[in-house]
Coordinates of N, CA and C in Angstrom, one line a residue:
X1 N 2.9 -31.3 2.8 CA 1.8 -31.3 3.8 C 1.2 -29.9 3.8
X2 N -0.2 -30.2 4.3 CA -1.1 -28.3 4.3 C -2.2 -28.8 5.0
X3 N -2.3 -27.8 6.0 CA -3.5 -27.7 6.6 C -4.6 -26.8 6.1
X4 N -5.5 -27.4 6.8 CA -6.8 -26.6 6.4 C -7.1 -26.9 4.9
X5 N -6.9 -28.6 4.9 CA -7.0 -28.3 3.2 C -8.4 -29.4 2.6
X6 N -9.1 -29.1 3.3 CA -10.3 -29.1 3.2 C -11.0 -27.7 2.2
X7 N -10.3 -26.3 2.5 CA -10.7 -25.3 1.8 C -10.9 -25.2 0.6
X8 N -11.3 -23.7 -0.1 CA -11.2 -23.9 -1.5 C -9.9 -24.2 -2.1
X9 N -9.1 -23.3 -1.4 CA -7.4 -23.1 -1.7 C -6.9 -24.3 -1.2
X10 N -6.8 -25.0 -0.3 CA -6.4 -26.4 0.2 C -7.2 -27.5 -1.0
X11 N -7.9 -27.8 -1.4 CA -8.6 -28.2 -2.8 C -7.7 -27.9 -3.9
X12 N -8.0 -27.1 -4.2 CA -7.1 -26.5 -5.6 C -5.4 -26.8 -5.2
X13 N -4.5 -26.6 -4.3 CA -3.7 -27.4 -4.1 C -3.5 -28.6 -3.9
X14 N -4.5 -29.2 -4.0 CA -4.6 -31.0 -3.8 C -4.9 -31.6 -4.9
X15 N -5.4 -30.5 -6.2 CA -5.3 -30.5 -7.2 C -4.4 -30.6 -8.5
X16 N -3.2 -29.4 -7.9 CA -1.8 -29.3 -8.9 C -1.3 -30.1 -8.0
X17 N -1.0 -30.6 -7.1 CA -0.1 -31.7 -6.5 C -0.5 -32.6 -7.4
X18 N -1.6 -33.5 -7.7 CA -2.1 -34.9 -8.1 C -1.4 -34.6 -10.3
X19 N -1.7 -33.5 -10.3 CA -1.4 -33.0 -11.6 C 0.5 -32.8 -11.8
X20 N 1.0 -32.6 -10.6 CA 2.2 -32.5 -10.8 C 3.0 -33.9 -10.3
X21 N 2.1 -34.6 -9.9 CA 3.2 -35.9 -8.9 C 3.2 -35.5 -7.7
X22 N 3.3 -34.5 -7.0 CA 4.0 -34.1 -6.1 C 3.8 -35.0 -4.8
X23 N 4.0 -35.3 -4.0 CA 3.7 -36.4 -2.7 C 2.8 -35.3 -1.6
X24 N 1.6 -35.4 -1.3 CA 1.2 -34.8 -0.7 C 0.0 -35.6 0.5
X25 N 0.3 -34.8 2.1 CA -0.4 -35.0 3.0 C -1.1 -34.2 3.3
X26 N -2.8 -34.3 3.5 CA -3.5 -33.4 3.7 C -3.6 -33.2 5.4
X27 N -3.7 -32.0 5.8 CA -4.5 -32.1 7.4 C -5.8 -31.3 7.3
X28 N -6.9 -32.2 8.1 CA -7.4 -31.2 8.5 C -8.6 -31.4 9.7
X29 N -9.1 -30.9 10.4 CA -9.6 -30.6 11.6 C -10.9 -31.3 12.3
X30 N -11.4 -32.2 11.2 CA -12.3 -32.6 11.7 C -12.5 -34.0 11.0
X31 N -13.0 -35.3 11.8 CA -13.5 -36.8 10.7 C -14.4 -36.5 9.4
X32 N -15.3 -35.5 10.0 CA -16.1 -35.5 8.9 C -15.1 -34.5 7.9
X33 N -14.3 -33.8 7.9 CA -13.7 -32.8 6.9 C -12.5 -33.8 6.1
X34 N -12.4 -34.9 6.9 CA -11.7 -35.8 6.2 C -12.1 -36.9 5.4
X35 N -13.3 -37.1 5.8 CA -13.7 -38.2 4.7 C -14.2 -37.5 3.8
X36 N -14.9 -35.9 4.0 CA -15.3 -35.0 2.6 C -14.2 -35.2 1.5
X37 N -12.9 -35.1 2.1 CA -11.8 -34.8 1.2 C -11.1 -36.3 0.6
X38 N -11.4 -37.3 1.4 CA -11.1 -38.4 1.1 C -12.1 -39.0 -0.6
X39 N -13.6 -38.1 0.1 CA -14.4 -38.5 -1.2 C -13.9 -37.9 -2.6
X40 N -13.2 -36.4 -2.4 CA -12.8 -36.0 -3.5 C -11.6 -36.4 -4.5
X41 N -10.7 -36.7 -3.3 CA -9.3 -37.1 -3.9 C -8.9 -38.3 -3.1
X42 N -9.5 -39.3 -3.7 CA -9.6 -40.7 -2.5 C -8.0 -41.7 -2.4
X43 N -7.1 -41.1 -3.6 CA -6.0 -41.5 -3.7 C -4.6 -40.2 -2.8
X44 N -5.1 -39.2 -2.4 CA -4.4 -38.6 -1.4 C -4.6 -38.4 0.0
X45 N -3.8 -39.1 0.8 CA -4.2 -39.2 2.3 C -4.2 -38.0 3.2
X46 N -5.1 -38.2 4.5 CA -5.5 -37.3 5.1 C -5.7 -37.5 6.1
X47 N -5.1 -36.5 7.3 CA -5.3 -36.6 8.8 C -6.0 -35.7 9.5
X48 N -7.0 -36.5 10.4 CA -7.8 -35.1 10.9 C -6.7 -35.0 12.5
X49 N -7.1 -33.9 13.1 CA -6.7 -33.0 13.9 C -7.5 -33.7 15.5
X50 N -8.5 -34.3 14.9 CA -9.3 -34.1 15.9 C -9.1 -35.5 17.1
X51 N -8.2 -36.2 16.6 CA -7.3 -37.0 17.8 C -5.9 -36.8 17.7
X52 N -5.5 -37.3 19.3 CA -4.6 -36.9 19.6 C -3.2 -37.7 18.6
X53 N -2.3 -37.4 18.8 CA -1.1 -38.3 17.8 C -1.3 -38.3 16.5
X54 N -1.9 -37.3 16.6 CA -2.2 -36.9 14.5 C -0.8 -36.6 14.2
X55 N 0.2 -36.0 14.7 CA 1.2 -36.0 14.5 C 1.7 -37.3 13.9
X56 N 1.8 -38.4 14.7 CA 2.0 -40.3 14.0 C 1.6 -40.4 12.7
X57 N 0.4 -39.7 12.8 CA -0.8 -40.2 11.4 C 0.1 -39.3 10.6
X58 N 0.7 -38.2 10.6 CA 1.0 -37.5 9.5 C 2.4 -39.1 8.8
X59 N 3.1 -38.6 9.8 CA 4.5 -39.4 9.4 C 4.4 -40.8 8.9
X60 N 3.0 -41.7 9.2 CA 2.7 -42.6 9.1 C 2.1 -42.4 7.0
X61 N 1.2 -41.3 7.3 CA 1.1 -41.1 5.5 C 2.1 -40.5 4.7
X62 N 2.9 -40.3 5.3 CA 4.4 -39.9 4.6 C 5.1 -41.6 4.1
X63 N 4.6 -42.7 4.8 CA 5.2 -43.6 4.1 C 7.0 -43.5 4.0
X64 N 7.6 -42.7 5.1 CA 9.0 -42.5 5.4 C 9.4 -41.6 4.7
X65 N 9.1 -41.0 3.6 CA 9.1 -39.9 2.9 C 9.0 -38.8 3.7
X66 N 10.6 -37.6 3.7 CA 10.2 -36.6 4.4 C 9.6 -35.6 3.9
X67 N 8.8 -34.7 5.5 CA 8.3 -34.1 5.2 C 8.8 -32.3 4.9
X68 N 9.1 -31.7 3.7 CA 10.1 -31.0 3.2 C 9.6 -29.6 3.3
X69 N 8.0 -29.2 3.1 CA 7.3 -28.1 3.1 C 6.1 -28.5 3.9
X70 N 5.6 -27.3 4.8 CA 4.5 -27.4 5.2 C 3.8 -26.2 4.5
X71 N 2.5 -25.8 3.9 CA 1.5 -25.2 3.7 C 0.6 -24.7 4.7
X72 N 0.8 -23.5 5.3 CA -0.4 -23.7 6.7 C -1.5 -22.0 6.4
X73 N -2.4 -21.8 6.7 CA -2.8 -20.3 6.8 C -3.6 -20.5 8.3
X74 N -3.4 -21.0 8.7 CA -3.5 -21.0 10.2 C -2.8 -20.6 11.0
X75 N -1.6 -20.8 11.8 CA -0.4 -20.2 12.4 C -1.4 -20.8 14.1
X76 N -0.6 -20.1 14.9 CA -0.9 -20.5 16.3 C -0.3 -21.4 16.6
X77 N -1.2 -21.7 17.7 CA -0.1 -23.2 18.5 C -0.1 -24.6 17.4
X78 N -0.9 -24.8 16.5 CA -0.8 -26.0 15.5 C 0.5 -25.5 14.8
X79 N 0.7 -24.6 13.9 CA 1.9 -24.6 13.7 C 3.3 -25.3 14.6
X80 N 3.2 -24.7 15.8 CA 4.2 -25.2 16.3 C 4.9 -26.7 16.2
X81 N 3.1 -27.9 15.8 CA 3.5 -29.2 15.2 C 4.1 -29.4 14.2
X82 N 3.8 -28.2 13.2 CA 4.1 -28.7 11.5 C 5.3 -28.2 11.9
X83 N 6.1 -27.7 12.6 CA 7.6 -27.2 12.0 C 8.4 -28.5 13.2
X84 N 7.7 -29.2 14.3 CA 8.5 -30.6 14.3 C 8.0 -31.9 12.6
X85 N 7.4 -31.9 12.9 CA 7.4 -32.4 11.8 C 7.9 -32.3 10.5
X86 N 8.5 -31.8 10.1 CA 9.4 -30.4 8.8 C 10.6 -31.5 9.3
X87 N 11.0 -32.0 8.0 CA 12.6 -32.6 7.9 C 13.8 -31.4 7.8
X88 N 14.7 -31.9 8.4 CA 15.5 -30.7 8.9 C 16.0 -30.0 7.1
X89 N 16.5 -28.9 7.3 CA 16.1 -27.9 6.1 C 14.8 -27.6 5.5
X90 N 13.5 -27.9 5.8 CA 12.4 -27.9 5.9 C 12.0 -26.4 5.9
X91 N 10.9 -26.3 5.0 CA 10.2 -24.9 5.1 C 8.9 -24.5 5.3
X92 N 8.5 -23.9 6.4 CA 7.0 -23.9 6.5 C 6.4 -22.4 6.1
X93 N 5.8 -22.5 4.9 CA 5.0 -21.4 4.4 C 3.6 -20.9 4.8
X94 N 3.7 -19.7 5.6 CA 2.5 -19.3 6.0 C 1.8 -18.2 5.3
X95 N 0.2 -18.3 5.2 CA -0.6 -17.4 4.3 C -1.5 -17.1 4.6
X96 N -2.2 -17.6 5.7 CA -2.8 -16.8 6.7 C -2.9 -16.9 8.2
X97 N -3.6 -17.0 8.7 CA -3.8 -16.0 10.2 C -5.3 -16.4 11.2
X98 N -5.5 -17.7 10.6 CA -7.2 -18.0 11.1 C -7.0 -18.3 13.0
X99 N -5.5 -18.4 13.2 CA -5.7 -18.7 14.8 C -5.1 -17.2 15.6
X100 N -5.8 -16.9 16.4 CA -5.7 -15.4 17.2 C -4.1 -15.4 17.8
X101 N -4.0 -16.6 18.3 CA -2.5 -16.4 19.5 C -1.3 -16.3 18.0
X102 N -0.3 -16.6 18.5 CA 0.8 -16.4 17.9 C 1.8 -17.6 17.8
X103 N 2.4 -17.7 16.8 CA 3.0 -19.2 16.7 C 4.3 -19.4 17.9
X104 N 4.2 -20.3 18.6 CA 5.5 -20.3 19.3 C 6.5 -20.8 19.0
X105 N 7.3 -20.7 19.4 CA 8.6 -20.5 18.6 C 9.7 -20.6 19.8
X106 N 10.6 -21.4 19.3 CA 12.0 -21.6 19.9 C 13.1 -21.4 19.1
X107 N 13.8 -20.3 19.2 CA 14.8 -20.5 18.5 C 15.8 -22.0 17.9
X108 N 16.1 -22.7 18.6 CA 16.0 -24.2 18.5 C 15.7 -24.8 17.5
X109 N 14.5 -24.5 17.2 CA 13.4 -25.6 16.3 C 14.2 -25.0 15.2
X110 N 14.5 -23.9 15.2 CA 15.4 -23.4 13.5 C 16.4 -23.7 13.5
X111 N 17.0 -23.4 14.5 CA 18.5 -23.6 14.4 C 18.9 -25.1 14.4
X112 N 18.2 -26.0 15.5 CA 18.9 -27.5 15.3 C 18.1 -27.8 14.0
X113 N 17.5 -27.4 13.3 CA 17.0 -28.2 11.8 C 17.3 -27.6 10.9
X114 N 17.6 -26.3 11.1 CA 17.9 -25.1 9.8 C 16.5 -25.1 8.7
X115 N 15.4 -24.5 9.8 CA 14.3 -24.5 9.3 C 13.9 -23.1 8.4
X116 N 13.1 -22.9 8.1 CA 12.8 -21.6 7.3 C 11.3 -21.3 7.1
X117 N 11.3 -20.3 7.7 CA 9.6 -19.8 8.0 C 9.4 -18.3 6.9
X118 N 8.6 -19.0 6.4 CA 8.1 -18.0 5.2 C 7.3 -17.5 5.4
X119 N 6.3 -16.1 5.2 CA 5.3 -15.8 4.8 C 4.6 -15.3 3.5
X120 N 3.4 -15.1 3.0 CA 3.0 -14.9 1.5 C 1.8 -14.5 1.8
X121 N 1.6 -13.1 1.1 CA 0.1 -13.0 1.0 C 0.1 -12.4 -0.4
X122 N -1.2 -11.7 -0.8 CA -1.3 -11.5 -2.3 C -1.0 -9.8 -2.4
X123 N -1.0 -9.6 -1.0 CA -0.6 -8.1 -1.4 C 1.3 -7.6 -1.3
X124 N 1.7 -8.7 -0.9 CA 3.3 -8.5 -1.5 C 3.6 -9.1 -2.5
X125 N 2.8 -9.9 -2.8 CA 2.8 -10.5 -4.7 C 2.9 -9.2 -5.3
X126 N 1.7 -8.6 -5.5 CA 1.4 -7.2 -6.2 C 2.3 -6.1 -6.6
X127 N 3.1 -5.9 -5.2 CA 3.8 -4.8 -4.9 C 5.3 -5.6 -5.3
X128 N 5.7 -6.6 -4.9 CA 7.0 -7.3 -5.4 C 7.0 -8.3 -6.8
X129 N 6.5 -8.8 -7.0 CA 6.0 -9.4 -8.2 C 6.7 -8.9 -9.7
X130 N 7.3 -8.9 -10.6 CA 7.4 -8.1 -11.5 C 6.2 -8.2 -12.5
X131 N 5.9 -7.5 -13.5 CA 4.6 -7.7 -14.2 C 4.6 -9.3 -14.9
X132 N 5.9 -9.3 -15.4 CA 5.8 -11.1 -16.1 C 5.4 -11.8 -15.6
X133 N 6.1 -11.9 -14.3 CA 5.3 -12.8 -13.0 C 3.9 -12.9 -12.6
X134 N 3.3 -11.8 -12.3 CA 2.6 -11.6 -12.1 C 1.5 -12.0 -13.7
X135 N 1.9 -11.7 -14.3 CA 1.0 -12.8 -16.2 C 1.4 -13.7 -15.5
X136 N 2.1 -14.6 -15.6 CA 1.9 -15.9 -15.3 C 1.6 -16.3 -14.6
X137 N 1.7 -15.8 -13.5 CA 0.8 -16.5 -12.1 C -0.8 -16.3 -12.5
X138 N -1.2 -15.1 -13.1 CA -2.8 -15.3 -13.5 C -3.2 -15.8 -14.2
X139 N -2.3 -16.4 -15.5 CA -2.7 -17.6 -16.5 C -2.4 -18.8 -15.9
X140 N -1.7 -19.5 -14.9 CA -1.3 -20.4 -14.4 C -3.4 -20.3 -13.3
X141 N -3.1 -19.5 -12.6 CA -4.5 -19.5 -12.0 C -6.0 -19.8 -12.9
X142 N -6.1 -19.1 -13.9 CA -7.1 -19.1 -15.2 C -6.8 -20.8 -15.5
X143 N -5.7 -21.4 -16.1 CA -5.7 -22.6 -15.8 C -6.3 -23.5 -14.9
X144 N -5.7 -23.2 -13.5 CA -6.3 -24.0 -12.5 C -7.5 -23.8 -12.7
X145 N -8.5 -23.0 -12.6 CA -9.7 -22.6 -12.3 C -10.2 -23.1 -13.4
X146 N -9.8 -23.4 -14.4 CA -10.4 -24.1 -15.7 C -10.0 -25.6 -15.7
X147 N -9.3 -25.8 -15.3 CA -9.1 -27.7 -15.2 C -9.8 -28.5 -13.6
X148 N -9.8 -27.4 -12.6 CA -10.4 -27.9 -11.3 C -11.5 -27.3 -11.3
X149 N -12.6 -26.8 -12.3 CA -13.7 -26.1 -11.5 C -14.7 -26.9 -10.8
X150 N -14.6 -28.5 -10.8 CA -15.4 -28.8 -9.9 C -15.0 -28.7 -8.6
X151 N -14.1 -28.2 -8.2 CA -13.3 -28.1 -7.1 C -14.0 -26.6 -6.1
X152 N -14.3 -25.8 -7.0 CA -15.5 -24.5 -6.5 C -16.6 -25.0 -5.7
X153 N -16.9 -24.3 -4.6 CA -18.2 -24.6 -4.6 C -19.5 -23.3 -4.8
X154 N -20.5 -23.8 -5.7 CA -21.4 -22.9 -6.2 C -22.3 -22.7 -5.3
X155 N -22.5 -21.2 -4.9 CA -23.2 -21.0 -3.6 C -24.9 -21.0 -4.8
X156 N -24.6 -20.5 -5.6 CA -25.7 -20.2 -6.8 C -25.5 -19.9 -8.1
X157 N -26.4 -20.2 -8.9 CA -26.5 -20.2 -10.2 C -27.2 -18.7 -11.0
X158 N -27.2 -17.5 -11.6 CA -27.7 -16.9 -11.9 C -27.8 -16.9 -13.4
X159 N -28.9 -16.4 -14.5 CA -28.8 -16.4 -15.6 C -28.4 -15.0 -16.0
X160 N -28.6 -14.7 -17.4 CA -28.2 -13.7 -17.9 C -29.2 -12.0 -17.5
X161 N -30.2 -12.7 -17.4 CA -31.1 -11.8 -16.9 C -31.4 -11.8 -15.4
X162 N -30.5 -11.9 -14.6 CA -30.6 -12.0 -13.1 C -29.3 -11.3 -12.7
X163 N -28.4 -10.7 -13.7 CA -27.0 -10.1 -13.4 C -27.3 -9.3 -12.0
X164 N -28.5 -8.6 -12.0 CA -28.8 -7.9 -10.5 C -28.8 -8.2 -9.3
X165 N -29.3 -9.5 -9.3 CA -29.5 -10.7 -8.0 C -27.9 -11.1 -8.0
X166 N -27.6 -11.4 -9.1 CA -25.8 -11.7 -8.7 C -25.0 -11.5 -7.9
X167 N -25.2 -9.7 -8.8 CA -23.8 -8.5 -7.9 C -24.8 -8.8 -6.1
X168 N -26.1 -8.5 -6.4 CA -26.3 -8.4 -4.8 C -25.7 -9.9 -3.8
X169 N -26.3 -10.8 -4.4 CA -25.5 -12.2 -4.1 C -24.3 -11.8 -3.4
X170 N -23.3 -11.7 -4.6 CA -21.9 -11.4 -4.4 C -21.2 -11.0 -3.2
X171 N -21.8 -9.8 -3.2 CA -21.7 -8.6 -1.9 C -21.8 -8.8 -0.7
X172 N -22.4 -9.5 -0.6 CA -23.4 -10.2 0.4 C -22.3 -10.5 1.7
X173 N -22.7 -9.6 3.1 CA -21.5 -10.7 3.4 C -21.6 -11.8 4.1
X174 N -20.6 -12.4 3.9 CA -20.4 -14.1 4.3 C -19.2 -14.8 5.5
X175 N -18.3 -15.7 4.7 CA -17.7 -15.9 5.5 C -16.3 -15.4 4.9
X176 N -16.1 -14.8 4.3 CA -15.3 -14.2 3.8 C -15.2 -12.6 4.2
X177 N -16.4 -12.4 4.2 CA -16.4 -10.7 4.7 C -16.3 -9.7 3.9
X178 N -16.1 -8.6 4.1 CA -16.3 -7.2 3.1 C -15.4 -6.6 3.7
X179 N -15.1 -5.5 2.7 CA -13.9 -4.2 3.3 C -14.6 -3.1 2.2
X180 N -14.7 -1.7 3.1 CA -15.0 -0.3 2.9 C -14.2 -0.3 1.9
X181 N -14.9 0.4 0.6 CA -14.0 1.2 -0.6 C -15.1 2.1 -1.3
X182 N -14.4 3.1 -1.6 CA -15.1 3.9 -2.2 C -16.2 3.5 -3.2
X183 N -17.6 4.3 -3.9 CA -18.3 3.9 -4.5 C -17.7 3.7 -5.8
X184 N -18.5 2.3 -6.2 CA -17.5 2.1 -7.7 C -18.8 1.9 -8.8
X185 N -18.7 1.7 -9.7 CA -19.5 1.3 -11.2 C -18.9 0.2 -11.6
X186 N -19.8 -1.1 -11.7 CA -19.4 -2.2 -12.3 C -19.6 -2.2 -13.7
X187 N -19.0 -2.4 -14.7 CA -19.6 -2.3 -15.7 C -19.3 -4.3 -16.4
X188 N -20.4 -4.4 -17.5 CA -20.0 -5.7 -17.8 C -19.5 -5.7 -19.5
X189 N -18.5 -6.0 -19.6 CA -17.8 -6.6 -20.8 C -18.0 -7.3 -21.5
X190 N -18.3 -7.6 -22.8 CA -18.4 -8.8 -23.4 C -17.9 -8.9 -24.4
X191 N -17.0 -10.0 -25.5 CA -16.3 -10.2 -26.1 C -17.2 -10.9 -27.5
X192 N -18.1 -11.5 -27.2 CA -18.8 -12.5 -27.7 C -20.1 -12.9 -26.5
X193 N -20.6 -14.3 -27.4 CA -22.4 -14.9 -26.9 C -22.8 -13.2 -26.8
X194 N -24.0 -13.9 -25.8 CA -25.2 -12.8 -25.4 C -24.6 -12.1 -24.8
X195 N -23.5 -11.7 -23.8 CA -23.2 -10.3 -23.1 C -22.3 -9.8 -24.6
X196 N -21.7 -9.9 -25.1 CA -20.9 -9.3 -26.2 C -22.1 -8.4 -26.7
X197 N -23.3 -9.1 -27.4 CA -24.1 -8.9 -28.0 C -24.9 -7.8 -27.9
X198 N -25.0 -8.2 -26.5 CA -25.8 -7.1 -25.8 C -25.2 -5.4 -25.6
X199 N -23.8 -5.7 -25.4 CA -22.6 -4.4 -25.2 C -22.8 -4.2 -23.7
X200 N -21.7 -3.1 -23.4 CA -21.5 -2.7 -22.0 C -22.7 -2.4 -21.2
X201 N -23.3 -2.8 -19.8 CA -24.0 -1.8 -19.3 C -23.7 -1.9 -17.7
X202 N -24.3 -0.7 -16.9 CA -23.4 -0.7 -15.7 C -24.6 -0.3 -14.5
X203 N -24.0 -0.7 -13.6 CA -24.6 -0.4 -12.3 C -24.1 -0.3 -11.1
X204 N -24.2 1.2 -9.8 CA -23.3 1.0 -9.0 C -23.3 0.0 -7.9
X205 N -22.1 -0.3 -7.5 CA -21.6 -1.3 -6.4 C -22.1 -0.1 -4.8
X206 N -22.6 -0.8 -4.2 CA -23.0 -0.4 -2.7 C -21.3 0.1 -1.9
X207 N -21.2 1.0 -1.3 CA -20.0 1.3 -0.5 C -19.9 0.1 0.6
X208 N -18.6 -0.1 0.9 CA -18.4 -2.0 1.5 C -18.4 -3.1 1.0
X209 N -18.8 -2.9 -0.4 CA -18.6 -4.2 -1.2 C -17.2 -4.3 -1.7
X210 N -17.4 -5.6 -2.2 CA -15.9 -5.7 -2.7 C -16.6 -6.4 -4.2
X211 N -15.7 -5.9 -5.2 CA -16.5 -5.7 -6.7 C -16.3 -7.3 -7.2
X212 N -17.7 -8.0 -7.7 CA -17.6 -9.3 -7.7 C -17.0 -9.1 -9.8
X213 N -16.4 -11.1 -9.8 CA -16.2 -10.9 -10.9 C -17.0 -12.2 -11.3
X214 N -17.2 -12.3 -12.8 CA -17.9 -13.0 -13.1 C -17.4 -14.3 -14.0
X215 N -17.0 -15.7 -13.9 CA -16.5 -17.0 -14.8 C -15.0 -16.9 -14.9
X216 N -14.0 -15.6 -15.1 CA -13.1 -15.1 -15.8 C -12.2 -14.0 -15.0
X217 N -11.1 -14.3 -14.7 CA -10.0 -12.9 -14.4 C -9.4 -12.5 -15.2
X218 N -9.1 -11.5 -16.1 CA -8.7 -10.9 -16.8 C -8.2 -9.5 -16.8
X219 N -7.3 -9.1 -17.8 CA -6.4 -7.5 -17.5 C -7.6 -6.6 -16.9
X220 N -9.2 -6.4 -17.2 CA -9.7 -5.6 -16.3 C -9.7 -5.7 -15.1
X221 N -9.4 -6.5 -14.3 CA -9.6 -6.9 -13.3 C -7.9 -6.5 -12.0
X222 N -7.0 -6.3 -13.1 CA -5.8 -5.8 -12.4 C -6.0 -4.7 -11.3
X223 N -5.5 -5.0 -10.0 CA -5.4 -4.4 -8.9 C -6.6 -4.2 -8.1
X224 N -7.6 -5.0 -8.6 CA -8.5 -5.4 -7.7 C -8.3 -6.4 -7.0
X225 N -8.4 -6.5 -5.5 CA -8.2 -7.4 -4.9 C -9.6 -8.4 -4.1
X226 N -9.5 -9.2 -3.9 CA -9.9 -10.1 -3.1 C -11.3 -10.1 -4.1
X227 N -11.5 -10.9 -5.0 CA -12.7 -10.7 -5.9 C -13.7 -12.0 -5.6
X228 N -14.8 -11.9 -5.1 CA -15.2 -13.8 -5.1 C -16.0 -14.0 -6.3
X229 N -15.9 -14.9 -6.7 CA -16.6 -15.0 -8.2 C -17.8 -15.7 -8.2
X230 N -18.7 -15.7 -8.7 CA -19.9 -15.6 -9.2 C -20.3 -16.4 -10.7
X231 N -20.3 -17.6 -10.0 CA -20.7 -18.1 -12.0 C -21.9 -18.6 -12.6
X232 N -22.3 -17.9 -13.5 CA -23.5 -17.4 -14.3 C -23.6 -18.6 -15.5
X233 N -24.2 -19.7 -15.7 CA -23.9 -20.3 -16.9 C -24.3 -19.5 -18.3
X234 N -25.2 -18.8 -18.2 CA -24.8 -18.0 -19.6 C -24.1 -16.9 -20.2
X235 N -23.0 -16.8 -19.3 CA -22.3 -15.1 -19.1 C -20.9 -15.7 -19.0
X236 N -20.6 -16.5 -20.3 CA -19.0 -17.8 -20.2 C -18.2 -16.1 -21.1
X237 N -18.9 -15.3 -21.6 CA -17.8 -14.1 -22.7 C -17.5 -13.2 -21.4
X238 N -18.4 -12.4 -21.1 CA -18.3 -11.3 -19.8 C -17.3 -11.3 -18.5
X239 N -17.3 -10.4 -18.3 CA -16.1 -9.8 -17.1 C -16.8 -8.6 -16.4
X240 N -17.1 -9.1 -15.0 CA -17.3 -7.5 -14.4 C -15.6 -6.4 -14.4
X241 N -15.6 -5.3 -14.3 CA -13.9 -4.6 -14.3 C -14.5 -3.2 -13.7
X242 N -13.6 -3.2 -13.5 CA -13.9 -1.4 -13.1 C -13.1 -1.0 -13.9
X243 N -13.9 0.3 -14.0 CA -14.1 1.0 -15.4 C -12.7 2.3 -15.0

């Protein structure tokens, strides 16, 4: 089960489930966010939030099958449902934080089920991670992002000669938001096609951006975080990186 999986990340996991077998119930918050998702993946079921005994509806699309893991980046008082819902030894993994209060909690709910509350973000990946791990989780990702890219959604299309409009695109803030970092030089990479061809050339990033990448994550791109990508249909060789 996962909420909020209407997202891009709630997508993309509704993705390697259907690719792995795995039995999966979606939640999410609104009728209309449910039939969106219903259109996408019309063979995995889905409860919206937005009537009461959604709770029923989960257990009812479980088809008696318990429910073993929750997926949540929400937290707050909805959590408090996903961890009754959690078959006893059950583990609810949290990854983010989109609700203000704080999850409530009864000792109880753990102890009579022998529950297990996890959390995961990308910045103790990084720091705990060993390097192997860490390769494989970004070729496992480079995969995903190559077998689900209709699963993206394209805010815009830039050509090869609009790389300017891009980076500014990019930057842009949204609903994702920006964080302060020092001034950086994007430079673009190319391997091959027209950016190969063309060779490196660079331009500085505005202070408060966060450095966009372009089709591709790759070793330039190590220890940069939080990157939103930007896909250019003629720029399939290139990599923004800091230099």
């Amino acid at each position: 089960m996962q909420t909020a999986a209407g997202s891009s990340v709630g997508r993309l996991v509704t993705g390697v489930s259907r690719f792995h077998h795995f039995g999966l119930v979606n939640v999410v918050r609104s009728d209309r966010g449910a039939a969106e998702l219903r259109r996408r993946f019309p063979d995995v079921p889905v409860v919206s939030t937005e009537h009461p005994g959604w709770t029923d509806a989960v257990r009812e699309a479980a088809a008696g099958r318990p429910v073993s893991v929750a997926l949540d980046p929400i937290g707050g008082k909805p959590a408090e449902s996903l961890l009754d819902l959690l078959t006893p030894g059950g583990k609810l993994a949290s990854y983010g934080l989109i609700a203000e209060e704080p999850i409530p909690l009864h000792a109880s709910a753990l102890l009579n089920k022998s529950l297990t509350l996890q959390g995961k973000n990308i910045g103790r990946w990084l720091s705990e991670a060993s390097a192997e791990r860490r390769a494989s989780d970004v070729a496992t990702a480079q995969q995903v992002a190559l077998g689900l890219k209709d699963q993206f959604a394209v805010a815009a299309e830039y050509g090869l000669g609009e790389l300017t409009d891009a980076v500014e695109h990019a930057v842009r803030p949204g609903k994702v938001g920006t964080r302060p970092r020092p001034p950086l030089t994007a430079t673009v990479r190319g391997s091959g096609g027209a950016a190969g061809r063309a060779g490196p050339s660079s331009w500085p990033v505005p202070p408060g951006s966060r450095l966009p990448a372009v089709n591709s994550i790759g070793s330039d791109l190590v220890g940069v975080r939080q990157i939103p990508l930007v896909w250019c249909d003629q720029f399939v060789d290139g990599r923004f990186g800091a230099p």
